Amino acid sequence: MKLNKLTGALIIAGACAMSQAQASDDRYIIQVDNSKKGVVKALAKKLGAELHVDGDGFFAATFTGKDLSQVKGLLNNPHIKLVEADQKRYPLGIYNDDAGNPMQQQVTPYAVYQSQADQLTFDANAGMKVCVIDSGLDQSNTDFIWGNITGDNDSGTGNWYENGGPHGTHVAGTIGATDNNIGVIGMAPGVPMHIIKVFNTEGWGYSSDLAHAANLCSQAGANIINMSLGGGGSNNTESNAFENFRNAGGLVVAAAGNDGNNVRSYPAGYPSVMMIGANDADNQIADFSQYPSCTSGRGKRATNDEHICVEVTAGGVDTLSTYPADMATSSSMTADGAAFASSAMENSGNASGSLYFMGTAEATDGAANGKVCLIDRGNISFHDKVANCEASGGIGAIIVNNEAGMLYGTLGDTNSTSIPAVGAAFEDRTALMAATNANISIGTSDYGLMSGTSMATPAVAGLAALVWSNHPECTGEEIRSALKATAADAGAAGKDVYFGYGIVKAADASAYLTANGCAGGGTGSGDGDNTTSVELSASGYKQKGNSYVDLSWNGASTSQVDIYRNGSKIVTTSNDNSHTDSISVKGGGTYGYQVCEQGSTAACSATQTVVF
């Protein structure tokens, strides 16, 4: 588990492009007739340019230290049509937290969108209960339906409803923070939970604690156990306890570990436990997420078991969730009255005044006196930037990222500054540069950011409860299989040691169970008998870099049919016996197709698989 300070964040983030007289890295695009390009390129090289892209009707070149007007003057040639800045382009975040300060309004964490939890409704009457084995759930946070929450104490850890550090409260919020217009929202909002406090502020327990906790979870009527914890070495008693829970129909999830290596951690490494890795908001694997092999033993005794390695991942980087009261730090920022994203760096307090741009703030500047310093990231430490602002008489500091996304940082362990300092997103630089006044505030919060497979694990536990509440007739193992069958492939094509089957998608998993039944395999959700005569063939091909699948079927009796891809309905179309599916995702992948009579989840073809 890795701790970050909260981006308490009042956000109105715009995707704005910077307009500059000098290009990024002094790099420019020169438009020229192809027939004269050689002459102009030779001129550019003679003038000291470094040539880059050679395109149709243009080339790119770097003129170190020269702005646009200087380059235009140097390239005063009749063959040149245009000289312009070669602007940098950055990958944009795929998923983001909602705008807002969770102390004032409800904020949806990015992983909710990434996992499709917002596309499915939790059924509170389905009897789901998640058992959270952790450091307690602090009753000071009101973002829970406390009437749905019970708990047990382990020996020596104190009351389960008082925190033994923020970890357990953060985990519980990801699972089940309620939908109540304040704070955050969990994967299964308001799901009943049973809290077992096995950790305190010392932060460790024993295998025997976990084995005993598994029995307490069973006695409390839990369907799912969440363990955002782990350690080295297996233990027979512990393993048996979780296997018994699984055999009774439950589901156990545990964190893969945060050391970024291939070591197998326990209890996640037991076959009865679903091992969870962490990805970020851009569908990339977290650098700390452990990735043990699925193989155990050596030589002729080596065996392969997908249940002893990462099976799926979920968002676990900079995860926003609940904290015990006032244990997190948040920030807010406005410029000319408009709210912008910010991240608290250091020093509680408020600063309001005129904005002054200090560049990279590598020296003091008397013009910053009495003002809020706007500072670019780069060249010197954050601490020294803020120190120079304060030494200049500045009353607050905003440091803007120099790459896409929010700037998260601190002023170091030896911070000697006292003015409030916040980070800002690169995308907001243009608007901030144009503003005349700013207000920044840093204070305590009941909501904070953490990173780790400890954060991804409760996401999967909550998602499992969400999906299972819509299919209560299924077992935990069947929910486990559905989550894997419909996970979005990420990283290397197909199953791999980092992502397992991929990133969990709740709505797709629910649709898969609707179409195929708890046991999967196209039997539907009825009595398990598929009596339809629908027959399907699927043929995949690529054309100009795009992937297509031609589907042909017969035997459906309705005027229209529903077509499913990887368990999720993609279209309702005329029953004309053919359809072509276009897949927008680049690269390889495995796709399972079914055709069902419209409105039916039983009258379906067998699944046909296409691999690219």
CSV table of C-alpha atoms in Angstrom, one decimal, residues 246 264 268-273 275 292-297 301-311 477 480 484 495 497 501:
chain,number,residue,atom,x,y,z
A,246,ARG,CA,-14.8,-21.3,-1.1
A,264,ARG,CA,4.0,-15.2,-4.8
A,268,ALA,CA,-3.4,-14.5,-2.6
A,269,GLY,CA,-1.3,-17.4,-3.7
A,270,TYR,CA,-3.7,-20.1,-2.5
A,271,PRO,CA,-5.8,-21.7,-5.3
A,272,SER,CA,-9.0,-21.0,-3.4
A,273,VAL,CA,-8.2,-17.2,-3.4
A,275,MET,CA,-5.3,-13.0,-6.8
A,292,PRO,CA,4.1,-14.4,-9.9
A,293,SER,CA,4.2,-17.3,-12.3
A,294,CYS,CA,1.3,-19.6,-12.8
A,295,THR,CA,3.7,-22.5,-12.6
A,296,SER,CA,4.7,-24.3,-9.4
A,297,GLY,CA,7.2,-27.1,-8.9
A,301,ARG,CA,6.7,-32.2,-11.3
A,302,ALA,CA,6.1,-28.7,-12.6
A,303,THR,CA,2.3,-27.9,-12.8
A,304,ASN,CA,0.5,-24.9,-14.2
A,305,ASP,CA,-2.5,-23.4,-12.3
A,306,GLU,CA,-4.1,-20.1,-13.2
A,307,HIS,CA,-5.4,-19.8,-9.6
A,308,ILE,CA,-2.0,-19.2,-8.1
A,309,CYS,CA,-1.1,-16.1,-10.1
A,310,VAL,CA,-2.8,-12.8,-11.0
A,311,GLU,CA,-6.3,-13.5,-12.4
A,477,GLU,CA,-16.6,-19.6,-8.2
A,480,ARG,CA,-15.0,-15.6,-10.3
A,484,LYS,CA,-12.3,-13.5,-15.8
A,495,LYS,CA,-3.7,-13.8,-20.6
A,497,VAL,CA,1.3,-12.7,-15.7
A,501,TYR,CA,-7.2,-12.2,-18.0
